[in-house]
């Protein structure tokens, strides 16, 4: 397949094209194969950086979150040990904190979408571009343009812009356009689209089950828009798409279908052919079970390149995966033409980002002073505060519950919920929420279940006398588990909100927006999408009547359940005298 280096998304000039061709011709087959790999770096250890840069010689690497100084050290060392400038990626999904601990946490995509203002997606692109490039990153594994169709999906969730196609399209495009103005390539993900299934690619292969027609008007529409906007790269997921696989291979057997990361039908046929994508294609993490469990490792490693992917993200065993790739090349799983095409796109991406010029000028990584200056922009902090204020969504409201102040509800029974059960220590979002309540004058008691018989609790009369309001705080985030449902306390769900008809009860979610499916009887329900300090501060203002709720839910928070919309039973007894 031919590559137009002058066209979208590369737009190379004559000098840049010459660099790509000259560099490619100077590389041995072994160097080209190693260039297919994008590895991962967890620290700035000099020995590790030297080994990877000089011995392995990958095409790029992803930086996990470090301090700004560690990040700058790691990238400087890696670039100095590499003959060809490296792509440096990060998960810049929600702000500069996706690469550096000091970065701005502007807001995750669903929080951005809840503002109902595309300007915040543009701002997200700016923060990620400015703060990411400040330490030498040049590639963002973002934006996520999955569509959150299935509320049970444990990994898409708040990482998406929601379930509305137009919202996902407009916000994804705004992020791409703004990010790339700052010398950072976007990677729209996860093709052909996550969010239909209820499985997480990290732990199982996922399936996009839409028909070709339905895919075209949803995911296809979003990808087409972002490709036209100039997205330089696409990340391909470990996701089956049976309809389009069969469209390109009508006689294929069900058992022969492959996830997109190994599927020639989906990468070369759909993405390259039908959508006309001319940029670089990278696999999602090849350590994920969605890929790793599908075929023997020796087969799947070279099949990713044969399918049309240009870079292989991460490894299960570094030396072994490289050996598998080399063996696949020798055995003809992919040939010289496919190898040269993949490496050409990698080099073209580097040229389009001006990396050869930066390498020559010694500016691939900014100075420490420049890094510190870029992290002091007060505007970005103001944006994060405004995003938090605009996004918090009041999903259900019991009449008369607001404002929640110490004069009306002085004694709070606080019920923290997370994947481990009850956790309200100071290092958690729940703990920060508890501290904020106390700071604002509430007397807070953390719920502790009675360790006796099933479902046992103090008498209703005792609870009414001791507490004026019950506040649930759920910070249930995906941890590469099959679901993100609430794990109630033992014995027998002792902390389930059973007193909401007697004591005023408010349920706040600091993460997953779908908890109403498990507490449909709760009458006041608030989605925050995030548990950052800015969000908790904004939440307190809204609870206490200092600010209005303005967020618009980007998804169906009722999960399609009619009963979640209803307020059953009599008015809460505890509100009568408040």
Coordinates of C-alpha atoms in Angstrom, one line a residue:
X1 CA 0.0 0.0 0.0
X2 CA 1.4 3.4 -1.0
X3 CA 2.0 6.1 1.6
X4 CA 1.4 9.8 0.6
X5 CA 4.0 11.6 2.8
X6 CA 2.7 15.0 1.6
X7 CA -0.9 14.3 2.5
X8 CA -2.9 14.2 5.8
X9 CA -1.7 13.6 8.5
X10 CA 2.1 13.9 7.7
X11 CA 2.2 16.9 5.3
X12 CA 6.0 16.5 4.8
X13 CA 8.1 18.8 2.7
X14 CA 10.9 17.7 0.3
X15 CA 13.6 17.9 3.0
X16 CA 11.6 15.9 5.5
X17 CA 10.7 13.3 2.8
X18 CA 14.5 13.0 2.0
X19 CA 15.2 12.4 5.7
X20 CA 12.6 9.6 5.9
X21 CA 13.9 7.9 2.8
X22 CA 17.6 8.3 3.6
X23 CA 17.1 7.1 7.2
X24 CA 15.1 4.0 6.0
X25 CA 17.8 3.1 3.4
X26 CA 20.5 3.3 6.1
X27 CA 18.8 0.8 8.4
X28 CA 19.4 -3.0 8.4
X29 CA 16.5 -5.4 8.5
X30 CA 17.2 -6.0 12.2
X31 CA 17.2 -2.3 13.0
X32 CA 13.9 -1.9 11.2
X33 CA 12.3 -4.8 13.1
X34 CA 13.5 -3.3 16.4
X35 CA 12.0 0.1 15.3
X36 CA 8.6 -1.5 15.3
X37 CA 8.6 -1.7 19.1
X38 CA 7.2 0.9 21.4
X39 CA 8.3 0.0 24.9
X40 CA 7.4 1.3 28.4
X41 CA 9.6 3.1 30.9
X42 CA 8.7 3.3 34.6
X43 CA 11.7 5.3 35.9
X44 CA 14.8 7.2 34.9
X45 CA 17.3 4.4 35.8
X46 CA 20.3 5.2 33.6
X47 CA 21.3 1.5 33.1
X48 CA 17.8 0.7 31.9
X49 CA 17.7 3.7 29.6
X50 CA 21.2 2.9 28.1
X51 CA 20.2 -0.8 27.5
X52 CA 17.0 0.1 25.8
X53 CA 18.4 3.0 23.8
X54 CA 21.7 1.4 22.7
X55 CA 21.0 -2.4 22.6
X56 CA 17.2 -2.7 21.8
X57 CA 16.9 0.5 19.7
X58 CA 13.1 0.8 19.7
X59 CA 11.1 3.3 17.6
X60 CA 9.7 4.8 20.7
X61 CA 8.6 4.3 24.3
X62 CA 5.8 5.2 26.6
X63 CA 6.5 7.1 29.8
X64 CA 4.6 6.1 32.9
X65 CA 3.9 8.9 35.4
X66 CA 6.9 10.3 37.2
X67 CA 8.0 13.6 38.7
X68 CA 8.8 16.2 36.1
X69 CA 12.5 15.9 37.0
X70 CA 12.5 12.1 36.7
X71 CA 10.6 12.3 33.4
X72 CA 13.0 14.8 31.9
X73 CA 15.9 12.6 33.0
X74 CA 14.4 9.5 31.5
X75 CA 13.5 11.1 28.2
X76 CA 16.9 12.9 27.9
X77 CA 18.8 9.7 28.5
X78 CA 16.7 7.7 26.1
X79 CA 17.0 10.3 23.4
X80 CA 20.8 10.6 23.9
X81 CA 21.3 6.9 23.5
X82 CA 19.2 6.6 20.3
X83 CA 20.7 7.3 16.9
X84 CA 17.2 8.1 15.5
X85 CA 15.0 10.4 17.6
X86 CA 12.4 8.5 19.6
X87 CA 8.6 8.8 19.8
X88 CA 7.8 9.5 23.5
X89 CA 4.2 8.6 24.4
X90 CA 2.0 9.1 27.5
X91 CA -1.6 8.5 28.5
X92 CA -2.5 12.2 28.3
X93 CA -6.2 11.4 28.7
X94 CA -7.3 13.8 31.4
X95 CA -4.5 16.3 31.8
X96 CA -0.7 16.8 32.2
X97 CA -0.9 14.4 35.2
X98 CA -0.9 11.6 32.6
X99 CA 2.9 11.9 32.4
X100 CA 4.1 14.1 35.3
X101 CA 2.9 14.1 38.9
X102 CA 3.0 17.9 39.0
X103 CA 0.7 18.1 35.8
X104 CA -2.7 19.6 35.8
X105 CA -5.6 17.1 36.3
X106 CA -8.1 19.1 34.1
X107 CA -10.7 16.4 34.1
X108 CA -11.4 12.9 32.6
X109 CA -13.3 12.8 29.3
X110 CA -16.8 12.1 30.8
X111 CA -16.3 15.0 33.2
X112 CA -15.3 17.2 30.2
X113 CA -18.5 16.0 28.4
X114 CA -20.7 16.8 31.4
X115 CA -19.9 20.5 31.0
X116 CA -21.8 20.3 27.6
X117 CA -19.1 22.7 26.3
X118 CA -16.7 21.6 23.6
X119 CA -14.3 24.4 24.7
X120 CA -13.3 22.2 27.6
X121 CA -12.2 19.4 25.2
X122 CA -10.1 22.0 23.4
X123 CA -8.7 23.1 26.8
X124 CA -7.9 19.5 27.6
X125 CA -5.9 19.3 24.4
X126 CA -4.0 22.4 25.3
X127 CA -3.1 21.3 28.8
X128 CA -2.0 17.9 27.6
X129 CA 0.0 19.3 24.7
X130 CA 1.7 22.1 26.7
X131 CA 2.5 20.1 29.8
X132 CA 3.3 16.8 27.9
X133 CA 5.7 18.5 25.5
X134 CA 7.2 20.5 28.4
X135 CA 9.1 17.3 29.4
X136 CA 9.8 16.0 25.9
X137 CA 6.7 13.9 25.2
X138 CA 5.6 14.0 21.6
X139 CA 2.8 11.5 21.4
X140 CA -0.5 11.2 23.4
X141 CA -2.3 8.0 23.6
X142 CA -5.5 10.0 23.5
X143 CA -8.2 11.0 22.9
X144 CA -10.4 8.1 23.7
X145 CA -13.2 8.2 21.2
X146 CA -15.0 5.0 22.3
X147 CA -18.7 5.3 22.8
X148 CA -20.0 4.2 26.2
X149 CA -23.1 2.3 24.9
X150 CA -22.9 -0.4 27.6
X151 CA -23.2 0.7 31.2
X152 CA -21.7 -2.6 32.4
X153 CA -18.4 -2.0 30.6
X154 CA -15.8 -1.6 33.4
X155 CA -13.1 0.2 31.4
X156 CA -14.7 2.7 29.0
X157 CA -16.9 4.4 31.6
X158 CA -15.6 7.9 32.6
X159 CA -12.7 7.5 30.2
X160 CA -15.1 8.3 27.4
X161 CA -17.0 11.4 26.3
X162 CA -20.2 9.5 26.9
X163 CA -22.8 7.7 24.8
X164 CA -23.8 10.4 22.4
X165 CA -22.2 10.1 18.9
X166 CA -22.2 13.9 18.2
X167 CA -20.7 14.7 21.6
X168 CA -17.9 12.1 21.2
X169 CA -17.2 13.3 17.7
X170 CA -17.1 17.1 18.4
X171 CA -15.0 16.7 21.6
X172 CA -12.6 14.2 20.1
X173 CA -12.0 16.5 17.2
X174 CA -11.5 19.5 19.4
X175 CA -8.9 17.6 21.5
X176 CA -7.0 16.4 18.4
X177 CA -6.8 19.8 16.7
X178 CA -5.6 21.6 19.8
X179 CA -3.2 18.9 21.1
X180 CA -1.4 18.7 17.8
X181 CA -0.8 22.5 17.7
X182 CA 1.7 21.9 20.5
X183 CA 3.9 19.3 18.8
X184 CA 2.2 16.3 20.3
X185 CA 0.7 13.6 18.0
X186 CA -2.8 12.4 18.9
X187 CA -3.7 8.7 18.9
X188 CA -7.4 8.1 18.6
X189 CA -8.4 4.9 20.3
X190 CA -9.5 2.1 20.6
X191 CA -10.3 1.2 17.0
X192 CA -12.8 -0.3 15.9
X193 CA -14.5 1.0 19.1
X194 CA -14.9 -0.1 22.6
X195 CA -18.0 0.3 24.7
X196 CA -20.5 -2.1 23.1
X197 CA -19.3 -5.1 25.1
X198 CA -19.2 -5.5 28.9
X199 CA -15.7 -6.9 28.8
X200 CA -12.4 -5.2 29.4
X201 CA -9.6 -5.8 26.8
X202 CA -7.1 -6.0 29.7
X203 CA -8.7 -9.2 30.9
X204 CA -10.6 -10.6 27.9
X205 CA -11.1 -10.0 24.2
X206 CA -14.0 -7.6 23.6
X207 CA -16.5 -7.5 20.8
X208 CA -18.0 -4.6 18.9
X209 CA -21.2 -6.3 17.8
X210 CA -22.7 -3.5 15.6
X211 CA -23.8 -4.1 12.0
X212 CA -21.7 -2.4 9.3
X213 CA -24.5 0.2 8.9
X214 CA -24.8 0.9 12.6
X215 CA -21.0 1.1 12.9
X216 CA -20.8 3.6 10.0
X217 CA -23.2 6.0 11.7
X218 CA -21.6 5.7 15.1
X219 CA -17.9 4.8 15.5
X220 CA -17.3 5.2 11.8
X221 CA -18.6 8.7 11.9
X222 CA -16.4 9.6 14.9
X223 CA -13.3 8.1 13.4
X224 CA -13.9 9.8 10.0
X225 CA -14.2 13.2 11.7
X226 CA -11.0 12.8 13.8
X227 CA -9.1 11.4 10.8
X228 CA -10.2 14.4 8.7
X229 CA -9.1 16.7 11.5
X230 CA -5.6 15.4 11.1
X231 CA -5.1 12.8 13.8
X232 CA -1.7 11.5 13.2
X233 CA -2.1 8.0 14.7
X234 CA -4.7 5.4 15.6
X235 CA -4.5 2.9 18.4
X236 CA -6.0 -0.4 17.5
X237 CA -7.7 -2.4 20.2
X238 CA -8.0 -6.1 20.9
X239 CA -11.6 -5.9 19.8
X240 CA -13.5 -8.2 17.4
X241 CA -15.8 -6.6 14.9
X242 CA -17.6 -9.5 13.2
X243 CA -19.7 -7.6 10.7
X244 CA -16.9 -5.8 9.0
X245 CA -14.6 -8.8 9.3
X246 CA -17.1 -10.7 7.3
X247 CA -17.7 -7.8 4.9
X248 CA -14.1 -8.0 3.8
X249 CA -13.8 -11.8 4.1
X250 CA -17.3 -13.2 3.4
X251 CA -16.3 -16.9 3.8
X252 CA -14.4 -16.5 7.1
X253 CA -15.2 -18.9 9.8
X254 CA -16.2 -17.6 13.3
X255 CA -13.2 -19.3 14.8
X256 CA -10.8 -17.6 12.4
X257 CA -11.9 -14.1 13.3
X258 CA -9.2 -12.0 15.0
X259 CA -9.2 -8.9 17.2
X260 CA -8.5 -5.8 15.2
X261 CA -4.9 -5.7 16.4
X262 CA -4.3 -8.8 14.3
X263 CA -7.0 -8.4 11.7
X264 CA -6.1 -7.5 8.1
X265 CA -9.8 -7.0 7.4
X266 CA -10.1 -4.3 10.1
X267 CA -6.8 -2.5 9.8
X268 CA -6.0 -2.7 6.1
X269 CA -9.5 -3.1 4.9
X270 CA -11.6 -0.9 7.1
X271 CA -9.2 1.6 8.6
X272 CA -6.8 2.0 5.7
X273 CA -9.1 1.3 2.9
X274 CA -12.7 2.4 3.6
X275 CA -11.7 5.3 6.1
X276 CA -8.6 6.2 4.1
X277 CA -6.3 6.6 7.1
X278 CA -2.8 7.4 5.9
X279 CA -1.1 7.8 9.3
X280 CA 0.6 5.5 11.8
X281 CA -1.2 2.6 13.4
X282 CA -0.1 1.3 16.8
X283 CA -1.5 -1.7 18.7
X284 CA -2.9 -1.3 22.2
X285 CA -0.8 -2.9 24.9
X286 CA 0.2 -6.4 23.7
X287 CA 0.4 -7.5 27.3
X288 CA -3.4 -7.4 27.6
X289 CA -5.2 -10.7 27.8
X290 CA -7.5 -9.6 24.9
X291 CA -4.5 -10.2 22.6
X292 CA -2.3 -12.5 24.7
X293 CA -4.9 -15.2 25.1
X294 CA -6.1 -15.4 21.5
X295 CA -3.2 -17.2 19.8
X296 CA 0.2 -18.6 20.6
X297 CA 2.6 -15.7 21.3
X298 CA 4.9 -16.8 18.5
X299 CA 2.1 -16.4 16.0
X300 CA 0.4 -13.2 17.3
X301 CA 3.5 -11.0 17.5
X302 CA 4.3 -10.9 13.8
X303 CA 0.6 -11.1 12.8
X304 CA 0.0 -7.6 14.2
X305 CA 2.4 -6.2 11.6
X306 CA 1.1 -8.4 8.9
X307 CA -2.4 -7.1 9.6
X308 CA -1.3 -3.5 8.9
X309 CA -0.2 -2.2 12.3
X310 CA 3.0 -0.2 12.2
X311 CA 4.1 -0.4 15.9
X312 CA 3.9 -3.1 18.5
X313 CA 3.1 -1.6 21.9
X314 CA 4.9 -3.2 25.0
X315 CA 6.0 -6.8 25.4
X316 CA 5.3 -9.7 27.6
X317 CA 9.0 -10.7 27.5
X318 CA 11.2 -8.2 25.7
X319 CA 13.9 -10.4 24.2
X320 CA 11.4 -13.2 23.4
X321 CA 8.9 -10.9 21.6
X322 CA 11.6 -9.4 19.5
X323 CA 12.8 -12.9 18.6
X324 CA 9.2 -13.8 17.7
X325 CA 9.0 -10.7 15.4
X326 CA 12.3 -11.6 13.8
X327 CA 11.2 -15.2 13.2
X328 CA 7.9 -14.0 11.7
X329 CA 9.8 -11.9 9.2
X330 CA 12.2 -14.7 8.3
X331 CA 9.2 -17.1 7.9
X332 CA 7.4 -14.7 5.6
X333 CA 4.5 -13.7 8.0
X334 CA 5.2 -10.2 6.8
X335 CA 7.6 -9.3 4.0
X336 CA 10.1 -6.5 3.2
X337 CA 7.5 -4.3 1.6
X338 CA 5.3 -4.4 4.7
X339 CA 8.3 -3.9 7.0
X340 CA 9.4 -0.9 5.0
X341 CA 5.9 0.5 4.9
X342 CA 5.6 0.3 8.7
X343 CA 9.0 1.8 9.4
X344 CA 8.3 4.6 6.8
X345 CA 5.2 5.6 8.7
X346 CA 7.1 5.6 12.0
X347 CA 9.8 7.8 10.5
X348 CA 7.2 10.0 8.8
X349 CA 5.5 10.7 12.1
X350 CA 8.8 11.7 13.6
X351 CA 9.5 14.0 10.7
X352 CA 6.1 15.5 10.9
X353 CA 6.8 16.4 14.5
X354 CA 10.1 18.0 13.7
X355 CA 12.1 15.5 15.7
X356 CA 15.1 15.3 13.4
X357 CA 15.5 19.1 13.5
X358 CA 15.1 19.1 17.3
X359 CA 17.7 16.3 17.7
X360 CA 20.2 18.3 15.6
X361 CA 19.5 21.5 17.7
X362 CA 19.6 19.6 21.0
X363 CA 16.1 20.6 21.9
X364 CA 14.3 17.2 22.0
X365 CA 13.9 17.7 25.8
X366 CA 13.4 21.3 27.2
X367 CA 15.6 22.5 30.0
X368 CA 14.5 22.1 33.7
X369 CA 13.9 25.8 33.9
X370 CA 11.6 25.6 30.9
X371 CA 9.8 22.7 32.4
X372 CA 9.2 24.4 35.7
X373 CA 7.9 27.5 33.9
X374 CA 5.4 25.6 31.8
X375 CA 3.9 24.0 35.0
X376 CA 3.1 27.3 36.7
X377 CA 0.4 28.5 34.4
X378 CA -2.4 29.6 36.9
X379 CA -4.9 29.5 34.0
X380 CA -4.8 25.7 33.9
X381 CA -5.7 25.5 37.6
X382 CA -8.6 27.9 37.0
X383 CA -9.8 25.7 34.1
X384 CA -9.7 22.6 36.3
X385 CA -11.8 24.4 39.0
X386 CA -14.3 25.7 36.4
X387 CA -14.5 22.2 34.7
X388 CA -15.3 20.7 38.1
X389 CA -17.9 23.3 38.9
X390 CA -19.6 23.0 35.5
X391 CA -19.6 19.1 35.3
X392 CA -21.1 17.9 38.6
X393 CA -24.5 16.5 37.8
X394 CA -27.6 16.3 40.0
X395 CA -29.3 13.1 38.6
X396 CA -32.1 12.7 41.2
X397 CA -33.2 15.2 43.9
X398 CA -35.4 14.7 46.9
X399 CA -37.5 17.7 47.5
X400 CA -36.2 19.8 50.4
X401 CA -32.8 18.1 50.7
X402 CA -30.8 21.2 49.7
X403 CA -29.0 23.1 51.1
X404 CA -27.1 20.6 53.1
X405 CA -25.5 22.8 55.9
X406 CA -24.3 22.2 59.4
X407 CA -27.2 24.2 60.8
X408 CA -29.7 21.8 59.1
X409 CA -27.8 18.5 59.2
X410 CA -25.0 18.8 61.7
X411 CA -24.4 15.1 62.3
X412 CA -23.3 13.1 59.2
X413 CA -23.1 9.3 58.9
X414 CA -20.5 9.0 56.2
X415 CA -20.5 5.7 54.2
X416 CA -17.5 5.4 51.9
X417 CA -17.5 2.8 49.1
X418 CA -14.7 1.6 46.9
X419 CA -13.5 -1.6 45.4
X420 CA -12.1 -2.8 48.7
X421 CA -15.3 -2.0 50.7
X422 CA -15.0 0.9 53.2
X423 CA -12.0 3.2 52.9
X424 CA -11.9 6.8 54.0
X425 CA -8.3 7.4 54.8
X426 CA -6.7 10.7 53.9
X427 CA -5.0 9.4 50.7
X428 CA -8.3 8.5 49.0
X429 CA -11.0 10.6 47.3
X430 CA -13.5 9.4 49.9
X431 CA -11.1 10.5 52.7
X432 CA -10.8 13.9 51.1
X433 CA -14.5 14.3 50.9
X434 CA -14.9 13.4 54.6
X435 CA -12.2 15.9 55.4
X436 CA -14.0 18.6 53.4
X437 CA -17.3 17.9 55.3
X438 CA -15.5 18.3 58.6
X439 CA -13.7 21.4 57.5
X440 CA -17.1 22.9 56.6
X441 CA -18.4 22.3 60.1
X442 CA -20.1 18.9 59.9
X443 CA -19.7 16.3 62.7
X444 CA -18.8 13.2 60.7
X445 CA -19.0 9.6 61.8
X446 CA -17.7 6.9 59.4
X447 CA -20.1 3.9 59.1
X448 CA -18.8 0.6 60.6
X449 CA -21.0 -2.5 60.2
X450 CA -21.8 -4.6 63.2
X451 CA -19.9 -7.8 63.0
X452 CA -22.8 -10.0 64.3
X453 CA -25.7 -11.5 62.5
X454 CA -26.7 -11.1 58.8
X455 CA -27.6 -7.5 58.0
X456 CA -27.6 -6.5 61.6
X457 CA -27.7 -2.8 62.5
X458 CA -28.5 -0.4 65.3
X459 CA -32.2 0.2 65.8
X460 CA -33.9 2.7 63.6
X461 CA -34.8 4.8 66.6
X462 CA -31.2 4.9 67.7
X463 CA -30.0 5.9 64.1
X464 CA -32.5 8.7 63.9
X465 CA -31.4 10.1 67.2
X466 CA -27.7 9.9 66.3
X467 CA -27.6 11.2 62.7
X468 CA -29.3 14.0 60.8
X469 CA -28.2 12.9 57.3
X470 CA -26.5 9.9 55.6
X471 CA -24.0 10.6 52.9
X472 CA -22.7 7.8 50.6
X473 CA -19.4 8.5 48.8
X474 CA -18.6 6.0 46.1
X475 CA -15.1 6.0 44.5
X476 CA -15.4 2.7 42.6
X477 CA -12.8 2.8 39.8
X478 CA -11.8 0.1 37.4
X479 CA -8.8 -1.9 38.5
X480 CA -8.7 -4.4 35.6
X481 CA -11.5 -6.4 37.1
X482 CA -14.6 -7.7 35.3
X483 CA -16.9 -5.0 36.7
X484 CA -17.1 -1.8 38.7
X485 CA -20.1 -2.6 40.8
X486 CA -20.4 -1.8 44.5
X487 CA -19.0 -4.4 46.9
X488 CA -21.3 -4.1 49.9
X489 CA -20.1 -4.7 53.4
X490 CA -20.5 -8.0 55.1
X491 CA -22.5 -9.4 56.7
X492 CA -25.2 -9.3 54.0
X493 CA -24.8 -5.8 52.7
X494 CA -24.8 -4.0 56.1
X495 CA -24.1 -0.7 54.5
X496 CA -26.8 -0.8 51.8
X497 CA -28.9 2.5 52.1
X498 CA -32.0 1.1 53.9
X499 CA -32.8 4.2 55.9
X500 CA -33.3 6.6 53.0
X501 CA -37.1 6.8 53.9
X502 CA -36.4 7.8 57.5
X503 CA -33.1 9.7 57.5
X504 CA -32.2 12.1 54.6
X505 CA -29.8 10.2 52.3
X506 CA -27.5 11.5 49.6
X507 CA -25.5 9.3 47.3
X508 CA -22.4 10.8 45.6
X509 CA -20.4 9.0 43.0
X510 CA -16.8 10.3 42.6
X511 CA -16.2 7.9 39.7
X512 CA -18.5 5.4 38.0
X513 CA -21.7 7.2 36.9
X514 CA -23.9 4.1 36.9
X515 CA -24.4 3.3 40.5
X516 CA -28.1 4.0 40.5
X517 CA -28.6 0.5 39.0
X518 CA -27.6 -0.8 42.5
X519 CA -29.3 1.8 44.6
X520 CA -32.5 2.7 42.6
X521 CA -34.4 3.6 45.8
X522 CA -32.0 6.4 46.6
X523 CA -33.8 9.8 46.1
X524 CA -30.8 12.1 45.8
X525 CA -28.0 11.0 43.5
X526 CA -25.0 13.1 42.3
X527 CA -22.4 12.2 39.7
X528 CA -19.0 13.9 39.9
X529 CA -17.1 11.6 37.4
X530 CA -13.9 12.4 39.3
X531 CA -12.6 12.6 42.9
X532 CA -10.0 15.4 42.4
X533 CA -9.5 18.2 45.0
X534 CA -11.1 20.6 42.6
X535 CA -14.2 18.4 42.2
X536 CA -14.6 17.9 46.0
X537 CA -14.4 21.6 46.6
X538 CA -17.0 22.3 43.9
X539 CA -19.2 19.5 45.3
X540 CA -19.2 21.1 48.8
X541 CA -20.3 24.4 47.3
X542 CA -23.2 22.7 45.6
X543 CA -24.3 20.6 48.6
X544 CA -24.3 23.7 50.8
X545 CA -26.3 25.8 48.3
X546 CA -23.5 28.2 47.4
X547 CA -23.6 27.1 43.7
X548 CA -26.1 25.5 41.4
X549 CA -25.8 22.1 39.7
X550 CA -25.2 22.7 36.0
X551 CA -23.8 19.4 34.7
X552 CA -25.5 17.5 31.9
X553 CA -25.2 13.7 32.1
X554 CA -23.3 12.4 29.0
X555 CA -24.8 8.9 29.6
X556 CA -28.0 7.4 30.8
X557 CA -27.3 7.4 34.5
X558 CA -30.5 5.3 35.1
X559 CA -29.0 2.5 33.1
X560 CA -32.3 2.0 31.2
X561 CA -34.0 1.0 34.5
X562 CA -37.4 2.6 35.0
X563 CA -37.3 2.0 38.7
X564 CA -34.1 4.0 39.1
X565 CA -36.1 7.1 38.0
X566 CA -38.8 6.6 40.6
X567 CA -38.9 7.8 44.2
X568 CA -40.7 5.0 46.0
X569 CA -42.3 5.4 49.4
X570 CA -43.4 8.3 51.6
X571 CA -41.4 11.5 51.9
X572 CA -38.4 11.2 54.2
X573 CA -39.3 11.6 57.8
X574 CA -36.0 13.3 58.5
X575 CA -36.8 16.3 56.2
X576 CA -40.1 17.3 57.9
X577 CA -38.4 19.6 60.4
X578 CA -35.4 20.6 58.4

